Amino acid sequence: MSDFLLESQEDGPEEDAVPAAPEAASAPAEPYLVLARKYRPTRFADLIGQDAMVQTLANAIEKDRIAHAFLMTGVRGVGKTSTARLIAKALNCIGPDGTGGPTINPCGECEPCRAITEGRFIDVVEMDAASHTGVDDMRSEVIEASRYAAVSARYKIYIIDEVHMLSKNAFNALLKTLEEPPAHVKFIMATTEVEKVPVTVLSRTQRFDLRRIPPELLFQHFQSIAREEGVEIEDAALKQIAAAADGSVRDGLSLLDQAIAHGSGLVTADAVRSMLGLADRARVRALLGHVLAGDAQAALKELNAQYADGAAPDQTIEALLAQVHAITRMQLGAELDLTVGEDGRAQLGDWAEKIGPATLHRLWQLLLKGFEEVKRGTMPLETAEMAILRTIHAAQMPDPGKLMTALETAAAEGAGGEAGPAMAGAGSTGGAAAEAVPRASKHIPPPAPAHTPAHRAFEGLPTAFEGLLETFTRADPRVEAWLHDEVGLVSYADGELVLSGREDRALVDRLRGKVRDLFDTDLRVRFEAAEGALSQLEKEERRVAAERERVLADPNVRAVMEAFPNAELLGYELDETDTDAEPKRTAL
């Protein structure tokens, strides 16, 4: 038996007697890294749209004029924190051979560069001010710790994100350290709300305002990343993402990530539009065309169709506003958004030639009002429909300026060549014409008779009632108001004033006393009932009403009222310079 075993061992074990050595375990798949983190800038050359800031930093490093504190401001996602880390690398880079100094082009290979990139460098402290707002946090984590020299770096660097979130006491505690920091310490702060940072802090930092990234640069950046990732995506889709990013690289990369996950295979513009909940611009232009053509039925049908396809009513109205704005920009020769294609440019250019600026401004105001109503309302689709209908109604109204010019021309070419009423504007509910303040008021005294002095020096009792009223306008306004508004004149002659209406003995006594003081004479005042004795106010109101009726009866005015069904006559002016002719009326 033992021989057999010995032979077996010599010959080697049976094939299945001893299990084969296990294969090397496959390496675990690396967790997916979102594009915003994967393509975070690691060199200043990777920053896009911030050339001015990079040049300033390069000059400061080259001339060894490095500030002790920096403040990065700008909207979210433009690279504030990334820039802070790049500055930390630039100041602490020692080069591949360990002998380098501060440089605008950190090597990325030395231990400080690698450690800062990986977020494990002990001498670069990142602090989120949103969660460390108190004075105790600032004192223990920054002020006290900054006294000690850097462990293994040239500079100890504190990166304080969202610095505006610090409390007032925390800012006050930091001020002294910011003003006289140790030579080995640098502060880099970042904020999206620079207006909340105290002026005392701002004055102690070198400030860099990071700009929004233009859509054109974002498009090129996303295009290169899509190629790097091997993703097939339409240029139109990338342009929509670049426009939706609103100047933020991080927001744009997040949207690109979402679009890649949303689609399968080729990422199309339609898929991105659906993902973002945007209205199709071609369909928006079709809707605008229906509005301009006055086709209410087609406009509402298109609005509802877009709603059914997922476009929110407020987004559709907002898209209409964008188209009106684009037409206005084309009229001024300005550049359009990069998402506008050739077909869109052609259509907008055609409208820009045919639609006047006044009409575009009116459309903008009406749509903007509709947009606000849709955002506030509880019935967005119904509110949007009513806003569209209101806009259609106003869009069909004739241009006020052209209509006024035509009416004036027609009047001037009338019988005898005499100019008729000159129309200066008409108010309407649609805002199609300018409004004016009515000329008529409660108290507009008629012109004084020719024999009545314009300014009496009280040399004698006025012989006309109008002169007496004019005197009391200055002498006793309360008596004048009573004489003008509340009593009617029966007669005034030979030192006697006969009135009809509300008798007020106190005011009568004031009237007689003031006449005695001013003219050294007595005025007899009595009351009697007299039909048809109207007050001065009633006479003026009747005169104004009669003039208004004459203005409304004028053929040219009637033509305007018919052209503008909702127009109102707000006021008018009488041109009485030509005494031999019918007074010319100017309607407002």
Coordinates of C-alpha atoms in Angstrom, one line a residue:
M1 CA 0.0 0.0 0.0
S2 CA 2.8 2.3 0.9
D3 CA 4.6 1.5 -2.3
F4 CA 1.5 2.4 -4.2
L5 CA 1.2 5.7 -2.4
L6 CA 4.8 6.4 -3.0
E7 CA 4.5 5.7 -6.7
S8 CA 1.4 7.9 -6.9
Q9 CA 3.2 10.8 -5.3
E10 CA 6.1 10.3 -7.6
D11 CA 3.9 10.2 -10.6
G12 CA 2.1 13.3 -9.5
P13 CA -1.4 13.7 -8.1
E14 CA -4.5 12.8 -10.0
E15 CA -5.9 15.6 -12.2
D16 CA -8.9 16.1 -10.0
A17 CA -7.4 15.1 -6.7
V18 CA -6.2 18.6 -5.9
P19 CA -8.2 21.6 -7.1
A20 CA -6.5 23.9 -9.6
A21 CA -5.1 27.1 -8.3
P22 CA -7.9 29.8 -8.5
E23 CA -7.6 32.4 -11.2
A24 CA -6.6 35.9 -10.1
A25 CA -9.7 37.8 -9.0
S26 CA -10.7 40.4 -11.5
A27 CA -10.0 43.9 -10.3
P28 CA -13.1 45.7 -9.1
A29 CA -14.6 48.1 -11.5
E30 CA -13.8 51.7 -10.7
P31 CA -16.9 53.7 -9.6
Y32 CA -18.3 56.0 -12.2
L33 CA -17.0 59.5 -11.9
V34 CA -19.5 62.2 -13.1
L35 CA -18.2 64.4 -15.9
A36 CA -18.1 67.5 -13.7
R37 CA -15.5 65.8 -11.5
K38 CA -13.7 63.8 -14.2
Y39 CA -13.0 66.9 -16.2
R40 CA -12.3 69.3 -13.4
P41 CA -9.4 71.6 -14.4
T42 CA -6.0 70.4 -13.2
R43 CA -4.0 73.1 -15.0
F44 CA -4.7 76.8 -15.6
A45 CA -4.7 75.9 -19.3
D46 CA -7.8 73.9 -18.6
L47 CA -9.8 76.9 -17.4
I48 CA -12.0 78.3 -20.1
G49 CA -13.2 81.9 -20.4
Q50 CA -10.9 83.2 -17.5
D51 CA -7.9 84.4 -19.5
A52 CA -7.7 87.8 -17.8
M53 CA -7.5 86.2 -14.3
V54 CA -4.9 83.6 -15.4
Q55 CA -2.7 86.4 -17.0
T56 CA -2.9 88.5 -13.8
L57 CA -1.9 85.5 -11.6
A58 CA 1.0 84.6 -14.0
N59 CA 2.4 88.2 -13.8
A60 CA 2.1 88.2 -10.0
I61 CA 3.9 84.9 -9.7
E62 CA 6.6 85.9 -12.2
K63 CA 7.3 89.2 -10.4
D64 CA 7.0 87.6 -6.9
R65 CA 4.1 89.9 -6.0
I66 CA 1.8 87.2 -4.7
A67 CA -1.1 88.6 -2.6
H68 CA -1.7 87.1 0.9
A69 CA -5.5 86.7 0.3
F70 CA -7.5 86.1 -2.8
L71 CA -11.3 86.4 -3.3
M72 CA -13.0 84.4 -6.1
T73 CA -16.5 85.6 -7.1
G74 CA -18.9 84.5 -9.7
V75 CA -22.0 82.4 -10.3
R76 CA -22.1 78.7 -9.5
G77 CA -20.0 76.3 -11.6
V78 CA -17.6 78.8 -13.3
G79 CA -14.5 77.4 -11.5
K80 CA -14.1 79.3 -8.2
T81 CA -13.0 76.3 -6.1
S82 CA -11.1 74.7 -8.9
T83 CA -9.2 78.0 -9.4
A84 CA -8.5 78.1 -5.6
R85 CA -6.9 74.6 -5.8
L86 CA -4.9 75.5 -8.9
I87 CA -3.5 78.5 -7.0
A88 CA -2.6 76.3 -4.1
K89 CA -0.8 73.9 -6.6
A90 CA 0.9 76.9 -8.3
L91 CA 2.3 78.2 -5.0
N92 CA 3.4 74.9 -3.6
C93 CA 4.7 73.1 -6.7
I94 CA 8.3 72.0 -6.4
G95 CA 8.7 70.5 -9.8
P96 CA 9.6 66.9 -10.8
D97 CA 13.1 67.3 -9.4
G98 CA 12.0 68.9 -6.2
T99 CA 13.8 72.2 -6.8
G100 CA 11.1 74.3 -8.5
G101 CA 9.4 77.4 -7.1
P102 CA 6.0 79.0 -7.5
T103 CA 4.8 78.7 -11.1
I104 CA 1.7 79.4 -13.2
N105 CA 2.3 76.0 -14.8
P106 CA 2.4 73.5 -11.9
C107 CA 4.0 70.2 -13.0
G108 CA 1.2 67.9 -11.6
E109 CA 3.9 65.2 -10.9
C110 CA 5.5 66.3 -7.6
E111 CA 4.0 65.2 -4.3
P112 CA 2.4 68.6 -3.4
C113 CA 0.7 68.7 -6.8
R114 CA -0.6 65.1 -6.6
A115 CA -1.7 65.4 -3.0
I116 CA -3.6 68.7 -3.7
T117 CA -5.3 67.2 -6.7
E118 CA -6.4 64.2 -4.6
G119 CA -7.5 66.4 -1.7
R120 CA -5.1 64.9 0.9
F121 CA -2.4 67.6 1.3
I122 CA -2.1 68.5 4.9
D123 CA -1.1 72.1 4.3
V124 CA -4.0 72.9 2.1
V125 CA -7.1 73.2 4.3
E126 CA -10.5 73.5 2.7
M127 CA -13.3 74.8 4.8
D128 CA -17.0 75.1 3.9
A129 CA -18.2 78.4 5.6
A130 CA -21.8 77.2 5.3
S131 CA -21.2 74.6 8.0
H132 CA -18.6 76.5 9.9
T133 CA -20.3 79.9 10.4
G134 CA -19.4 80.7 14.0
V135 CA -16.6 82.6 15.5
D136 CA -15.4 79.6 17.4
D137 CA -15.0 77.6 14.2
M138 CA -13.0 80.5 12.7
R139 CA -10.8 80.9 15.8
S140 CA -10.0 77.2 16.2
E141 CA -9.7 76.1 12.6
V142 CA -8.1 79.1 11.0
I143 CA -6.8 81.8 13.3
E144 CA -5.1 79.6 15.9
A145 CA -3.9 77.0 13.4
S146 CA -2.4 79.6 11.1
R147 CA 0.2 80.4 13.6
Y148 CA 2.0 77.2 13.0
A149 CA 4.3 76.8 10.0
A150 CA 3.5 74.5 7.1
V151 CA 4.4 70.9 7.7
S152 CA 5.7 70.0 4.2
A153 CA 4.9 72.8 1.9
R154 CA 6.1 76.3 1.0
Y155 CA 2.8 77.8 2.1
K156 CA -0.1 76.8 4.3
I157 CA -3.2 77.7 2.3
Y158 CA -6.8 78.0 3.6
I159 CA -9.5 77.7 1.1
I160 CA -12.8 79.0 2.5
D161 CA -15.8 78.2 0.2
E162 CA -19.0 80.3 0.3
V163 CA -17.3 82.8 2.6
H164 CA -20.3 85.1 2.7
M165 CA -22.0 82.5 5.0
L166 CA -19.7 83.4 7.9
S167 CA -21.3 85.3 10.8
K168 CA -20.5 88.9 11.5
N169 CA -18.4 87.8 14.6
A170 CA -16.5 85.3 12.5
F171 CA -15.7 87.9 9.9
N172 CA -14.5 90.3 12.7
A173 CA -12.3 87.6 14.2
L174 CA -10.7 86.9 10.8
L175 CA -10.0 90.5 10.0
K176 CA -6.8 90.9 12.0
T177 CA -5.3 87.7 10.5
L178 CA -6.3 88.8 7.0
E179 CA -4.6 92.2 7.6
E180 CA -1.4 90.8 9.0
P181 CA -1.1 87.2 8.2
P182 CA 2.0 85.1 8.9
A183 CA 4.4 85.0 5.9
H184 CA 3.8 81.3 5.4
V185 CA 0.0 81.6 5.1
K186 CA -2.3 82.4 2.1
F187 CA -6.1 82.7 2.1
I188 CA -8.2 81.9 -0.9
M189 CA -11.9 82.6 -0.5
A190 CA -14.8 81.9 -2.8
T191 CA -18.3 83.2 -2.9
T192 CA -21.4 83.5 -5.1
E193 CA -22.8 86.5 -3.2
V194 CA -20.0 89.0 -2.9
E195 CA -22.4 91.7 -1.9
K196 CA -22.7 89.9 1.5
V197 CA -19.0 90.0 2.2
P198 CA -18.1 93.0 4.5
V199 CA -16.2 95.8 2.8
T200 CA -13.5 95.5 5.5
V201 CA -12.8 91.9 4.2
L202 CA -13.0 92.9 0.5
S203 CA -10.4 95.6 1.1
R204 CA -7.9 93.1 2.4
T205 CA -8.1 90.7 -0.5
Q206 CA -7.2 90.6 -4.2
R207 CA -10.5 90.1 -5.9
F208 CA -11.1 88.1 -9.1
D209 CA -14.5 88.1 -10.8
L210 CA -14.9 84.9 -12.7
R211 CA -17.1 85.5 -15.7
R212 CA -20.0 83.4 -17.0
I213 CA -18.7 81.2 -19.8
P214 CA -20.2 82.2 -23.2
P215 CA -22.4 79.6 -24.8
E216 CA -20.0 79.3 -27.8
L217 CA -17.1 78.3 -25.5
L218 CA -19.3 75.9 -23.6
F219 CA -20.3 74.3 -26.9
Q220 CA -16.7 73.8 -28.0
H221 CA -15.8 72.4 -24.5
F222 CA -18.7 70.0 -24.4
Q223 CA -18.0 68.9 -28.0
S224 CA -14.4 67.9 -27.0
I225 CA -15.6 66.1 -23.9
A226 CA -18.2 64.2 -26.0
R227 CA -15.4 63.1 -28.4
E228 CA -13.2 62.1 -25.5
E229 CA -16.1 60.0 -24.0
G230 CA -16.9 58.4 -27.4
V231 CA -20.5 59.8 -27.2
E232 CA -22.5 60.5 -30.4
I233 CA -24.5 63.6 -29.9
E234 CA -25.9 66.1 -32.3
D235 CA -24.4 69.6 -32.4
A236 CA -27.9 71.0 -32.0
A237 CA -28.3 69.0 -28.8
L238 CA -24.9 70.3 -27.5
K239 CA -26.0 73.9 -28.3
Q240 CA -29.2 73.4 -26.3
I241 CA -27.2 72.1 -23.3
A242 CA -24.7 75.0 -23.7
A243 CA -27.6 77.5 -23.7
A244 CA -29.3 75.9 -20.7
A245 CA -26.1 75.9 -18.7
D246 CA -26.4 79.7 -18.3
G247 CA -22.7 80.2 -18.2
S248 CA -21.9 77.4 -15.7
V249 CA -19.5 74.7 -16.8
R250 CA -20.5 72.4 -13.9
D251 CA -24.2 72.8 -14.7
G252 CA -23.6 72.1 -18.4
L253 CA -21.5 69.0 -17.6
S254 CA -24.3 67.7 -15.3
L255 CA -26.8 68.2 -18.1
L256 CA -24.5 66.5 -20.6
D257 CA -24.2 63.6 -18.2
Q258 CA -28.0 63.4 -17.9
A259 CA -28.4 63.6 -21.7
I260 CA -26.0 60.7 -22.3
A261 CA -27.9 58.6 -19.7
H262 CA -31.3 59.7 -21.1
G263 CA -30.5 58.7 -24.7
S264 CA -29.4 55.4 -26.1
G265 CA -26.9 55.6 -29.0
L266 CA -27.1 58.9 -30.7
V267 CA -28.2 61.8 -28.4
T268 CA -30.6 63.9 -30.5
A269 CA -31.7 67.5 -30.1
D270 CA -35.3 66.3 -29.6
A271 CA -34.2 64.1 -26.8
V272 CA -32.4 66.9 -25.0
R273 CA -35.3 69.2 -25.6
S274 CA -37.6 66.7 -24.0
M275 CA -35.2 66.1 -21.2
L276 CA -35.0 69.9 -20.4
G277 CA -38.7 70.4 -20.9
L278 CA -38.0 73.1 -23.6
A279 CA -40.5 74.2 -26.3
D280 CA -39.4 73.4 -29.8
R281 CA -38.2 76.7 -31.2
A282 CA -39.5 76.0 -34.7
R283 CA -43.0 75.3 -33.2
V284 CA -42.7 78.5 -31.1
R285 CA -42.0 80.4 -34.3
A286 CA -45.0 78.8 -35.9
L287 CA -47.1 79.9 -32.9
L288 CA -45.7 83.4 -33.1
G289 CA -46.7 83.4 -36.8
H290 CA -50.3 82.6 -35.9
V291 CA -50.3 85.4 -33.4
L292 CA -49.0 87.9 -35.9
A293 CA -51.4 86.7 -38.5
G294 CA -54.4 87.0 -36.1
D295 CA -55.3 83.4 -36.4
A296 CA -56.6 82.7 -32.9
Q297 CA -57.9 79.2 -33.6
A298 CA -54.5 78.0 -35.1
A299 CA -52.6 79.7 -32.2
L300 CA -54.7 78.0 -29.5
K301 CA -54.4 74.7 -31.3
E302 CA -50.6 75.0 -31.5
L303 CA -50.4 76.1 -27.8
N304 CA -52.4 73.0 -26.7
A305 CA -50.4 70.7 -28.9
Q306 CA -47.1 71.9 -27.3
Y307 CA -48.7 71.4 -23.9
A308 CA -49.7 67.9 -24.8
D309 CA -46.1 67.2 -25.9
G310 CA -44.8 68.3 -22.5
A311 CA -44.0 72.0 -22.9
A312 CA -45.3 73.9 -19.8
P313 CA -47.4 76.9 -20.7
D314 CA -45.1 79.4 -18.9
Q315 CA -42.1 77.9 -20.9
T316 CA -44.0 78.4 -24.2
I317 CA -44.8 82.1 -23.3
E318 CA -41.2 82.6 -22.2
A319 CA -40.1 81.1 -25.6
L320 CA -42.3 83.5 -27.4
L321 CA -40.7 86.4 -25.5
A322 CA -37.3 85.1 -26.5
Q323 CA -38.4 85.1 -30.2
V324 CA -39.7 88.7 -29.9
H325 CA -36.4 89.7 -28.3
A326 CA -34.4 88.0 -31.1
I327 CA -36.4 89.9 -33.7
T328 CA -35.6 93.1 -32.0
R329 CA -31.9 92.2 -31.8
M330 CA -31.9 91.5 -35.5
Q331 CA -33.3 94.9 -36.2
L332 CA -30.4 96.4 -34.3
G333 CA -27.8 94.1 -36.1
A334 CA -26.9 92.3 -32.9
E335 CA -25.7 88.7 -32.7
L336 CA -28.3 86.0 -32.0
D337 CA -28.1 83.0 -29.7
L338 CA -26.0 80.1 -31.1
T339 CA -29.0 77.8 -30.9
V340 CA -30.8 79.7 -33.6
G341 CA -30.4 77.7 -36.9
E342 CA -30.4 79.0 -40.4
D343 CA -34.2 78.5 -40.9
G344 CA -34.8 80.3 -37.7
R345 CA -32.6 83.2 -38.7
A346 CA -34.3 83.5 -42.0
Q347 CA -37.8 83.6 -40.4
L348 CA -36.7 86.1 -37.7
G349 CA -35.0 88.3 -40.3
D350 CA -38.2 88.4 -42.4
W351 CA -40.2 89.5 -39.4
A352 CA -37.5 92.1 -38.4
E353 CA -38.0 93.7 -41.8
K354 CA -41.9 93.7 -41.7
I355 CA -42.7 94.5 -38.0
G356 CA -42.1 97.9 -36.6
P357 CA -40.3 98.5 -33.3
A358 CA -43.5 99.9 -31.7
T359 CA -45.4 96.7 -32.5
L360 CA -42.5 94.6 -31.1
H361 CA -42.5 96.6 -27.9
R362 CA -46.2 96.2 -27.6
L363 CA -45.9 92.4 -28.1
W364 CA -43.2 92.2 -25.5
Q365 CA -45.2 94.0 -22.9
L366 CA -48.3 91.9 -23.5
L367 CA -46.5 88.6 -23.5
L368 CA -44.5 89.6 -20.4
K369 CA -47.7 90.4 -18.6
G370 CA -49.1 87.0 -19.8
F371 CA -46.0 85.2 -18.6
E372 CA -46.3 86.8 -15.1
E373 CA -50.0 85.8 -15.0
V374 CA -49.2 82.2 -16.0
K375 CA -46.5 81.9 -13.3
R376 CA -48.9 83.2 -10.6
G377 CA -52.1 81.6 -11.7
T378 CA -53.6 78.3 -10.7
M379 CA -54.8 77.4 -14.2
P380 CA -51.6 77.8 -16.3
L381 CA -53.0 76.5 -19.7
E382 CA -56.2 78.6 -19.5
T383 CA -54.2 81.7 -18.5
A384 CA -51.8 81.2 -21.3
E385 CA -54.7 80.9 -23.8
M386 CA -56.2 84.1 -22.6
A387 CA -52.8 85.8 -22.8
I388 CA -52.4 84.6 -26.4
L389 CA -55.9 85.9 -27.3
R390 CA -55.2 89.3 -25.8
T391 CA -51.9 89.5 -27.6
I392 CA -53.6 88.6 -30.9
H393 CA -56.2 91.3 -30.4
A394 CA -53.6 94.0 -29.8
A395 CA -51.4 92.8 -32.6
Q396 CA -54.2 93.4 -35.1
M397 CA -54.7 97.0 -34.1
P398 CA -53.4 99.5 -36.7
D399 CA -50.2 101.4 -35.9
P400 CA -51.3 104.5 -34.1
G401 CA -48.6 106.8 -35.5
K402 CA -49.4 105.8 -39.1
L403 CA -53.1 106.2 -38.5
M404 CA -52.7 109.6 -37.0
T405 CA -50.5 110.7 -39.9
A406 CA -53.1 109.5 -42.4
L407 CA -55.9 111.3 -40.7
E408 CA -54.0 114.5 -40.5
T409 CA -53.2 114.3 -44.2
A410 CA -56.8 113.6 -45.1
A411 CA -58.0 116.5 -43.0
A412 CA -55.4 118.8 -44.6
E413 CA -56.5 117.8 -48.0
G414 CA -60.2 118.4 -47.3
A415 CA -62.4 121.2 -48.5
G416 CA -60.6 124.5 -48.6
G417 CA -57.4 122.9 -47.5
E418 CA -58.1 123.9 -43.8
A419 CA -56.7 121.6 -41.2
G420 CA -59.2 119.7 -39.2
P421 CA -58.7 118.2 -35.7
A422 CA -55.1 117.1 -35.3
M423 CA -55.2 113.8 -33.5
A424 CA -52.4 113.4 -31.0
G425 CA -53.2 109.9 -29.7
A426 CA -55.9 107.6 -28.4
G427 CA -56.0 105.6 -25.3
S428 CA -57.1 101.9 -25.6
T429 CA -57.1 98.9 -23.4
G430 CA -54.7 97.1 -25.6
G431 CA -52.0 99.8 -25.1
A432 CA -52.0 100.5 -28.9
A433 CA -51.8 104.3 -28.4
A434 CA -50.4 106.7 -26.0
E435 CA -52.5 108.0 -23.2
A436 CA -52.7 111.7 -22.2
V437 CA -53.9 113.6 -19.2
P438 CA -57.4 115.2 -19.7
R439 CA -57.3 118.9 -20.0
A440 CA -60.7 119.4 -18.3
S441 CA -60.6 119.9 -14.5
K442 CA -63.1 120.9 -11.9
H443 CA -62.3 124.6 -11.9
I444 CA -61.2 126.3 -15.1
P445 CA -62.4 129.9 -15.1
P446 CA -63.4 131.2 -18.6
P447 CA -61.4 134.1 -20.0
A448 CA -62.2 137.4 -18.3
P449 CA -64.1 140.0 -20.3
A450 CA -61.9 142.5 -22.2
H451 CA -62.8 145.3 -19.8
T452 CA -61.8 143.4 -16.7
P453 CA -58.2 144.0 -15.7
A454 CA -56.1 140.8 -15.5
H455 CA -54.5 141.9 -12.2
R456 CA -56.6 144.3 -10.1
A457 CA -54.9 146.6 -7.7
F458 CA -58.1 147.0 -5.6
E459 CA -58.7 150.6 -6.9
G460 CA -62.4 150.0 -7.0
L461 CA -65.1 147.3 -6.6
P462 CA -65.0 145.1 -9.7
T463 CA -67.9 145.8 -12.1
A464 CA -68.1 142.2 -13.4
F465 CA -68.8 139.1 -11.3
E466 CA -65.8 137.3 -12.8
G467 CA -63.6 140.1 -11.5
L468 CA -65.0 139.7 -8.1
L469 CA -64.3 135.9 -8.2
E470 CA -60.7 136.7 -9.3
T471 CA -60.2 139.0 -6.4
F472 CA -61.4 136.4 -3.9
T473 CA -59.2 133.7 -5.4
R474 CA -56.4 135.6 -3.6
A475 CA -58.2 137.3 -0.8
D476 CA -60.3 134.5 0.6
P477 CA -60.3 131.1 -1.4
R478 CA -63.1 129.7 0.8
V479 CA -65.5 132.5 -0.2
E480 CA -64.4 132.2 -3.8
A481 CA -65.0 128.4 -3.8
W482 CA -68.5 129.0 -2.4
L483 CA -69.3 131.7 -5.0
H484 CA -68.0 129.5 -7.8
D485 CA -69.4 126.1 -6.9
E486 CA -72.4 126.5 -4.7
V487 CA -74.4 129.5 -5.7
G488 CA -75.8 130.8 -8.9
L489 CA -75.6 134.4 -10.1
V490 CA -78.9 136.2 -10.5
S491 CA -77.6 139.7 -10.9
Y492 CA -74.6 141.9 -9.9
A493 CA -74.9 145.7 -10.4
D494 CA -74.8 149.0 -8.5
G495 CA -73.2 147.5 -5.4
E496 CA -75.7 144.7 -5.0
L497 CA -75.1 140.9 -5.5
V498 CA -78.2 138.8 -5.9
L499 CA -77.6 135.0 -5.6
S500 CA -79.5 131.8 -5.8
G501 CA -78.6 128.5 -4.1
R502 CA -77.1 127.6 -0.7
E503 CA -77.2 130.5 1.6
D504 CA -74.4 130.6 4.2
R505 CA -74.6 133.6 6.5
A506 CA -71.1 133.1 7.8
L507 CA -69.7 133.2 4.3
V508 CA -71.9 136.2 3.4
D509 CA -70.5 138.1 6.4
R510 CA -66.9 137.1 5.3
L511 CA -67.6 138.3 1.8
R512 CA -69.0 141.7 2.8
G513 CA -66.3 142.2 5.4
K514 CA -63.5 141.5 2.9
V515 CA -65.1 143.9 0.3
R516 CA -65.2 146.6 3.0
D517 CA -61.5 146.0 3.8
L518 CA -60.3 145.9 0.2
F519 CA -62.5 148.5 -1.5
D520 CA -63.8 150.7 1.4
T521 CA -67.3 150.2 0.3
D522 CA -70.4 148.1 1.3
L523 CA -71.7 145.3 -0.8
R524 CA -75.4 144.3 -0.4
V525 CA -76.0 140.6 -0.7
R526 CA -79.4 138.9 -0.9
F527 CA -80.8 135.6 -2.0
E528 CA -83.8 134.8 -4.1
A529 CA -85.1 131.7 -5.9
A530 CA -84.4 131.9 -9.6
E531 CA -84.8 129.1 -12.1
G532 CA -81.8 128.8 -14.5
A533 CA -79.4 130.5 -12.2
L534 CA -76.5 128.2 -12.6
S535 CA -73.3 128.2 -10.6
Q536 CA -70.0 128.9 -12.4
L537 CA -69.0 125.3 -11.9
E538 CA -72.3 124.1 -13.6
K539 CA -71.7 126.4 -16.5
E540 CA -68.2 125.2 -17.1
E541 CA -69.3 121.5 -16.9
R542 CA -72.0 122.2 -19.5
R543 CA -69.5 124.0 -21.7
V544 CA -67.0 121.1 -21.4
A545 CA -69.7 118.5 -22.2
A546 CA -70.8 120.5 -25.2
E547 CA -67.3 120.8 -26.5
R548 CA -66.7 117.1 -26.0
E549 CA -69.8 116.2 -28.0
R550 CA -68.5 118.4 -30.8
V551 CA -65.1 116.7 -30.8
L552 CA -66.7 113.3 -30.8
A553 CA -69.0 114.3 -33.7
D554 CA -66.0 115.3 -35.8
P555 CA -65.6 112.9 -38.8
N556 CA -61.9 112.4 -38.2
V557 CA -62.4 111.6 -34.5
R558 CA -65.2 109.1 -35.5
A559 CA -62.8 107.4 -37.9
V560 CA -60.3 106.9 -35.1
M561 CA -62.9 105.6 -32.7
E562 CA -64.1 103.1 -35.3
A563 CA -60.5 102.0 -35.9
F564 CA -59.9 101.5 -32.2
P565 CA -63.1 100.0 -30.8
N566 CA -61.8 100.2 -27.2
A567 CA -60.5 103.7 -27.5
E568 CA -61.6 106.5 -25.1
L569 CA -61.4 110.3 -25.5
L570 CA -59.3 111.3 -22.6
G571 CA -59.0 115.0 -23.3
Y572 CA -58.7 117.6 -26.0
E573 CA -57.2 121.1 -26.6
L574 CA -58.9 124.0 -28.4
D575 CA -56.7 126.0 -30.7
E576 CA -58.3 129.5 -30.5
T577 CA -55.5 131.5 -32.1
D578 CA -57.6 131.8 -35.4
T579 CA -60.6 133.9 -34.2
D580 CA -62.2 134.0 -37.7
A581 CA -62.4 130.2 -38.0
E582 CA -64.0 127.3 -36.2
P583 CA -61.7 126.5 -33.2
K584 CA -59.4 123.6 -34.1
R585 CA -59.7 120.6 -31.7
T586 CA -56.8 118.4 -30.7
A587 CA -58.1 115.1 -29.3
L588 CA -56.0 113.2 -26.7

